[in-house]
């Protein structure tokens, strides 16, 4: 389908981009990689009067790695993450998740900021943001603010962003050496959105028991979520088959998926438990090999 008519602007500064969004009072949209927005325009899910192209905004395409963690500029593309060899050490869970995002051509254009702003409930990056307690830095006409990922996603395709706000950066807390992790996803075809996926990590304490366990899931609700009951099953325990089974069962019990054209709610509920089980088994196996 042809796109609806719209005006187009490609500002050179963040201030100008924010001013354009603010002036249109909800009837303008930012465009980054266009990989979600253009299909939405084609299907008339949205028809803004103005598109504000972010591609010339300086500095938003950087990946910075420091003692405080990983900072992903909003215009960092999936391809940039997969090409940055530093991230294998600085945030291996992020890399493992991004390997599942979309297909080659889409990974060359799609951005982390676009993914987080789009807030697809089955997308990997929002799931990583929530699982890892990321912060999302935004700038709008009222200035800058930082939103915790857990407060950012309000529902399917719905976020805490105001219509004049632009995501500038996603900040992932530092990843300590030796942290155990796993990412598992089931999709109908490689690169499709997840039917269900799980991101898990924990640190081993001095006695070899799990501490600081984090279990995040996508595809099984209207937004990415952590599963406190699964984390409680892990914290203080040895991550053996029994513990893994308890965490997986707690996950299946906690989620509230809906039936849709891809899968029934019951199937997603069972599947997400299996994803947690596999992700924890991978984490524990890496731990045994270390
Ligand atoms: C066939 C196909 C398969 C895909 N499979 C997957 C998949 O498996 N997993 C996955 O996660 N994604 C998948 N995607 C989506 C892809 O990852 C998109 O690139 C991503 O969701 C959006 O990024 P974008 O830069 O293209 O954003 P755009 O399409 O440009 O924008 C998306 C939305 O975000 C807003 N926006 C963009 N940047 C900003 C910003 N910095 N600040 C504020 N708002 C902003 C726009 O206004 C728009 O509402 C798929 C897409 C396609 C077409």
Coordinates of C-alpha atoms and ligand atoms in Angstrom, one line a residue:
X1 CA 0.0 0.0 0.0
X2 CA 1.1 3.6 -0.6
X3 CA 2.0 5.6 2.4
X4 CA -0.4 8.4 3.4
X5 CA 0.8 11.9 2.6
X6 CA 3.1 13.6 5.2
X7 CA 5.5 16.5 5.5
X8 CA 9.1 15.5 6.1
X9 CA 11.9 17.3 8.1
X10 CA 15.5 16.2 8.7
X11 CA 16.8 18.5 11.5
X12 CA 20.5 18.8 12.3
X13 CA 20.0 19.2 16.1
X14 CA 18.1 17.6 18.9
X15 CA 16.7 20.9 19.9
X16 CA 15.3 21.5 16.5
X17 CA 13.8 17.9 16.3
X18 CA 12.1 18.4 19.7
X19 CA 10.8 21.8 18.6
X20 CA 9.2 20.3 15.5
X21 CA 7.6 17.5 17.5
X22 CA 6.3 19.9 20.1
X23 CA 4.9 22.3 17.5
X24 CA 2.8 19.6 16.0
X25 CA 1.2 18.6 19.3
X26 CA 1.0 14.8 18.8
X27 CA 0.5 15.0 15.0
X28 CA 4.3 14.5 14.2
X29 CA 6.4 11.4 14.6
X30 CA 10.1 10.7 14.8
X31 CA 11.5 8.3 12.3
X32 CA 14.7 6.4 12.8
X33 CA 15.2 3.2 10.8
X34 CA 11.7 3.2 9.6
X35 CA 11.4 -0.6 9.9
X36 CA 8.4 -0.4 12.2
X37 CA 7.0 3.0 11.3
X38 CA 6.9 2.6 7.6
X39 CA 4.8 -0.6 7.7
X40 CA 2.5 1.2 10.3
X41 CA 2.1 4.1 7.8
X42 CA 1.4 1.7 5.0
X43 CA -1.3 -0.1 7.0
X44 CA -2.7 3.3 8.2
X45 CA -2.2 2.4 11.8
X46 CA -0.8 5.9 12.1
X47 CA -0.9 8.9 9.8
X48 CA 1.1 11.8 11.2
X49 CA 1.2 15.2 9.4
X50 CA 5.0 15.3 9.8
X51 CA 7.8 12.9 10.0
X52 CA 10.9 14.1 11.8
X53 CA 13.9 12.1 10.6
X54 CA 16.5 11.6 13.4
X55 CA 19.3 10.4 11.2
X56 CA 21.4 13.6 11.2
X57 CA 21.3 14.1 15.0
X58 CA 24.9 14.1 16.1
X59 CA 26.2 11.6 18.6
X60 CA 23.2 9.3 18.8
X61 CA 24.9 6.5 16.9
X62 CA 27.5 5.8 19.6
X63 CA 28.1 2.8 21.8
X64 CA 30.0 3.8 24.9
X65 CA 31.3 1.3 27.3
X66 CA 32.5 2.4 30.8
X67 CA 32.6 1.4 34.4
X68 CA 29.0 2.4 34.7
X69 CA 27.9 0.0 31.9
X70 CA 26.9 0.2 28.3
X71 CA 25.3 3.3 26.8
X72 CA 23.6 2.7 23.5
X73 CA 22.8 5.9 21.5
X74 CA 19.2 5.7 20.2
X75 CA 20.4 5.5 16.6
X76 CA 22.6 2.5 17.2
X77 CA 21.5 -0.2 14.8
X78 CA 21.2 -3.9 15.4
X79 CA 24.1 -4.3 13.0
X80 CA 26.3 -2.0 15.1
X81 CA 25.8 -4.1 18.2
X82 CA 26.6 -7.3 16.4
X83 CA 29.7 -5.8 14.8
X84 CA 31.1 -4.3 18.1
X85 CA 33.4 -7.0 19.5
X86 CA 33.7 -5.1 22.8
X87 CA 30.1 -6.0 23.7
X88 CA 30.9 -9.8 23.8
X89 CA 32.6 -9.0 27.2
X90 CA 30.7 -5.8 28.1
X91 CA 27.2 -7.2 27.6
X92 CA 27.0 -10.7 26.3
X93 CA 23.3 -11.0 27.1
X94 CA 22.5 -8.0 24.9
X95 CA 24.5 -9.5 22.0
X96 CA 22.7 -12.9 22.5
X97 CA 19.3 -11.3 22.3
X98 CA 20.1 -9.0 19.3
X99 CA 21.1 -12.1 17.3
X100 CA 17.4 -13.0 17.2
X101 CA 16.2 -9.5 16.0
X102 CA 14.7 -9.5 12.6
X103 CA 16.5 -10.3 9.3
X104 CA 19.7 -9.0 7.7
X105 CA 18.3 -6.0 5.8
X106 CA 16.2 -4.9 8.8
X107 CA 19.2 -5.2 11.2
X108 CA 21.0 -2.8 8.9
X109 CA 18.5 0.0 9.5
X110 CA 16.5 -0.7 12.7
X111 CA 17.6 1.1 15.8
X112 CA 17.5 0.4 19.5
X113 CA 15.7 3.7 20.2
X114 CA 13.1 2.9 17.5
X115 CA 12.5 -0.6 19.0
X116 CA 12.1 0.7 22.6
X117 CA 9.8 3.6 21.4
X118 CA 7.8 1.2 19.3
X119 CA 7.3 -1.2 22.3
X120 CA 6.3 -4.3 20.6
X121 CA 5.5 -6.8 23.4
X122 CA 7.5 -9.5 21.6
X123 CA 10.6 -7.5 20.8
X124 CA 14.0 -8.4 22.3
X125 CA 15.4 -5.0 23.1
X126 CA 12.5 -3.9 25.4
X127 CA 12.9 -7.3 27.1
X128 CA 16.6 -6.8 27.7
X129 CA 16.0 -3.2 28.9
X130 CA 13.5 -4.5 31.5
X131 CA 15.4 -7.6 32.5
X132 CA 18.6 -5.6 33.0
X133 CA 17.0 -2.6 34.7
X134 CA 18.1 -0.2 32.0
X135 CA 17.4 3.5 32.0
X136 CA 16.0 5.3 29.1
X137 CA 17.3 8.9 28.6
X138 CA 14.9 11.2 26.8
X139 CA 14.8 14.8 25.8
X140 CA 11.6 16.9 25.2
X141 CA 10.5 20.4 25.3
X142 CA 10.5 20.3 29.2
X143 CA 14.1 19.2 29.1
X144 CA 15.9 15.9 29.8
X145 CA 14.7 13.0 32.0
X146 CA 15.6 9.4 32.6
X147 CA 12.9 6.7 32.8
X148 CA 13.5 3.3 34.4
X149 CA 12.7 0.6 31.8
X150 CA 10.2 -0.9 34.3
X151 CA 8.2 2.3 34.1
X152 CA 8.6 3.0 30.4
X153 CA 6.5 0.2 28.8
X154 CA 2.8 0.8 29.6
X155 CA 1.3 -1.7 27.2
X156 CA 1.4 -3.0 23.7
X157 CA 2.9 -0.2 21.5
X158 CA 2.4 2.2 24.4
X159 CA 5.2 3.9 26.4
X160 CA 5.7 6.7 28.9
X161 CA 7.2 8.9 26.2
X162 CA 5.5 12.3 25.7
X163 CA 4.7 13.2 22.1
X164 CA 7.5 15.8 22.0
X165 CA 10.1 13.5 23.6
X166 CA 13.0 11.8 21.8
X167 CA 14.9 8.9 23.2
X168 CA 18.6 9.7 23.2
X169 CA 20.2 6.8 25.0
X170 CA 19.6 3.4 26.6
X171 CA 21.8 2.8 29.6
X172 CA 22.5 -0.8 30.6
X173 CA 24.1 -1.2 34.1
X174 CA 27.6 -2.7 34.2
X175 CA 28.0 -6.4 33.6
X176 CA 30.4 -8.0 36.1
X177 CA 32.9 -10.6 34.9
X178 CA 31.7 -14.2 35.6
X179 CA 28.0 -13.4 35.5
X180 CA 26.0 -16.3 34.3
X181 CA 23.4 -15.7 31.6
X182 CA 21.2 -17.3 28.9
X183 CA 18.8 -16.0 26.2
X184 CA 16.4 -18.4 24.6
X185 CA 13.7 -17.6 22.0
X186 CA 11.1 -19.5 20.0
X187 CA 9.9 -17.9 16.8
X188 CA 8.1 -19.4 13.8
X189 CA 11.1 -18.6 11.7
X190 CA 14.5 -17.2 12.6
X191 CA 14.3 -13.4 12.7
X192 CA 10.5 -13.3 13.3
X193 CA 9.2 -11.8 16.4
X194 CA 9.3 -14.2 19.4
X195 CA 6.3 -16.3 20.3
X196 CA 8.1 -16.3 23.7
X197 CA 11.6 -15.5 24.8
X198 CA 13.5 -15.5 28.1
X199 CA 16.5 -13.5 29.2
X200 CA 18.1 -14.7 32.5
X201 CA 21.2 -13.9 34.5
X202 CA 22.6 -14.3 38.0
X203 CA 25.8 -13.9 39.9
X204 CA 27.3 -16.8 41.8
X205 CA 28.0 -16.1 45.5
X206 CA 31.1 -17.4 47.3
X207 CA 29.4 -20.7 48.0
X208 CA 28.3 -21.1 44.4
X209 CA 24.7 -20.2 44.9
X210 CA 22.8 -17.8 42.7
X211 CA 22.5 -14.2 43.8
X212 CA 20.9 -11.2 42.1
X213 CA 18.9 -13.4 39.8
X214 CA 17.0 -11.7 37.0
X215 CA 14.4 -13.4 34.8
X216 CA 12.8 -11.4 32.0
X217 CA 10.3 -12.6 29.4
X218 CA 8.7 -11.2 26.2
X219 CA 5.9 -12.4 24.0
X220 CA 3.6 -13.5 26.9
X221 CA 1.9 -10.3 27.9
X222 CA 1.3 -6.7 26.7
X223 CA 4.8 -5.6 27.7
X224 CA 8.1 -7.1 28.7
X225 CA 8.2 -8.3 32.3
X226 CA 10.5 -9.6 35.0
X227 CA 9.2 -12.6 37.0
X228 CA 9.9 -12.1 40.7
X229 CA 8.7 -15.6 41.7
X230 CA 11.2 -17.2 39.3
X231 CA 14.0 -14.9 40.7
X232 CA 13.0 -15.9 44.2
X233 CA 13.3 -19.6 43.3
X234 CA 16.9 -18.9 42.1
X235 CA 18.3 -16.5 44.7
X236 CA 20.3 -18.4 47.3
X237 CA 19.9 -21.8 45.5
X238 CA 22.3 -24.0 43.6
X239 CA 21.1 -23.8 39.9
X240 CA 20.5 -27.5 39.4
X241 CA 17.8 -29.3 37.6
X242 CA 15.3 -28.9 40.5
X243 CA 15.9 -25.2 40.9
X244 CA 15.6 -24.7 37.2
X245 CA 12.3 -26.6 37.1
X246 CA 11.0 -24.5 40.0
X247 CA 11.9 -21.2 38.2
X248 CA 10.4 -22.4 34.9
X249 CA 7.1 -23.4 36.6
X250 CA 7.0 -20.1 38.5
X251 CA 7.3 -18.3 35.2
X252 CA 4.6 -20.2 33.5
X253 CA 2.3 -19.6 36.5
X254 CA 3.1 -15.9 36.6
X255 CA 2.5 -14.8 33.0
X256 CA -0.9 -13.8 31.5
X257 CA -0.7 -14.3 27.7
X258 CA -3.6 -14.0 25.3
X259 CA -4.7 -16.2 22.4
X260 CA -3.8 -14.7 19.1
X261 CA -3.3 -15.8 15.5
X262 CA 0.2 -17.2 16.2
X263 CA -0.4 -19.2 19.4
X264 CA -2.9 -19.9 22.1
X265 CA -2.4 -18.5 25.6
X266 CA -1.9 -22.0 27.0
X267 CA 0.9 -22.7 24.5
X268 CA 2.7 -19.5 25.2
X269 CA 2.4 -20.1 28.9
X270 CA 4.0 -23.5 28.6
X271 CA 6.6 -22.3 26.0
X272 CA 7.9 -19.5 28.2
X273 CA 8.6 -21.9 31.0
X274 CA 10.6 -24.0 28.5
X275 CA 12.5 -20.9 27.4
X276 CA 13.4 -20.1 31.0
X277 CA 14.4 -23.7 31.6
X278 CA 16.7 -23.7 28.6
X279 CA 18.2 -20.3 29.3
X280 CA 19.0 -21.3 32.9
X281 CA 20.4 -24.6 31.8
X282 CA 22.7 -22.7 29.4
X283 CA 23.7 -20.4 32.2
X284 CA 24.4 -23.2 34.6
X285 CA 26.3 -25.2 31.9
X286 CA 28.6 -22.2 31.3
X287 CA 29.1 -22.0 35.0
X288 CA 30.1 -25.7 35.3
X289 CA 32.6 -25.2 32.4
X290 CA 34.1 -22.1 33.9
Ligands
LIG1 C1 9.8 -8.1 8.8 C2 10.3 -7.5 10.1 C3 10.7 -8.4 11.1 C4 11.1 -7.8 12.4 N1 11.5 -8.6 13.4 C5 11.8 -8.1 14.6 C6 12.2 -9.0 15.6 O1 12.3 -10.2 15.5 N2 12.5 -8.4 16.8 C7 12.4 -7.0 17.0 O2 12.7 -6.5 18.1 N3 12.1 -6.2 16.0 C8 11.8 -6.7 14.8 N4 11.4 -5.9 13.8 C9 11.3 -4.4 14.0 C10 12.7 -3.8 13.9 O3 13.6 -4.2 14.9 C11 12.6 -2.3 14.0 O4 13.7 -1.8 13.4 C12 12.4 -1.6 15.3 O5 11.3 -2.1 16.0 C13 12.1 -0.1 15.2 O6 13.3 0.5 14.9 P1 13.4 1.6 13.8 O7 14.7 2.4 14.1 O8 13.2 1.0 12.5 O9 12.2 2.6 14.2 P2 11.1 3.4 13.3 O10 10.4 2.4 12.5 O11 11.8 4.5 12.6 O12 10.2 4.0 14.5 C14 9.4 3.1 15.3 C15 8.6 4.0 16.3 O13 9.6 4.5 17.2 C16 9.5 6.0 17.2 N5 10.9 6.4 17.3 C17 12.0 5.9 16.6 N6 13.1 6.4 17.2 C18 12.8 7.2 18.2 C19 13.5 7.9 19.2 N7 14.9 8.0 19.2 N8 12.8 8.6 20.1 C20 11.5 8.5 20.2 N9 10.7 7.8 19.3 C21 11.4 7.2 18.3 C22 8.9 6.3 15.9 O14 8.2 7.6 16.0 C23 7.9 5.2 15.7 O15 6.7 5.4 16.5 C24 11.0 -6.4 12.5 C25 10.6 -5.5 11.5 C26 10.2 -6.1 10.3 C27 9.8 -5.2 9.2

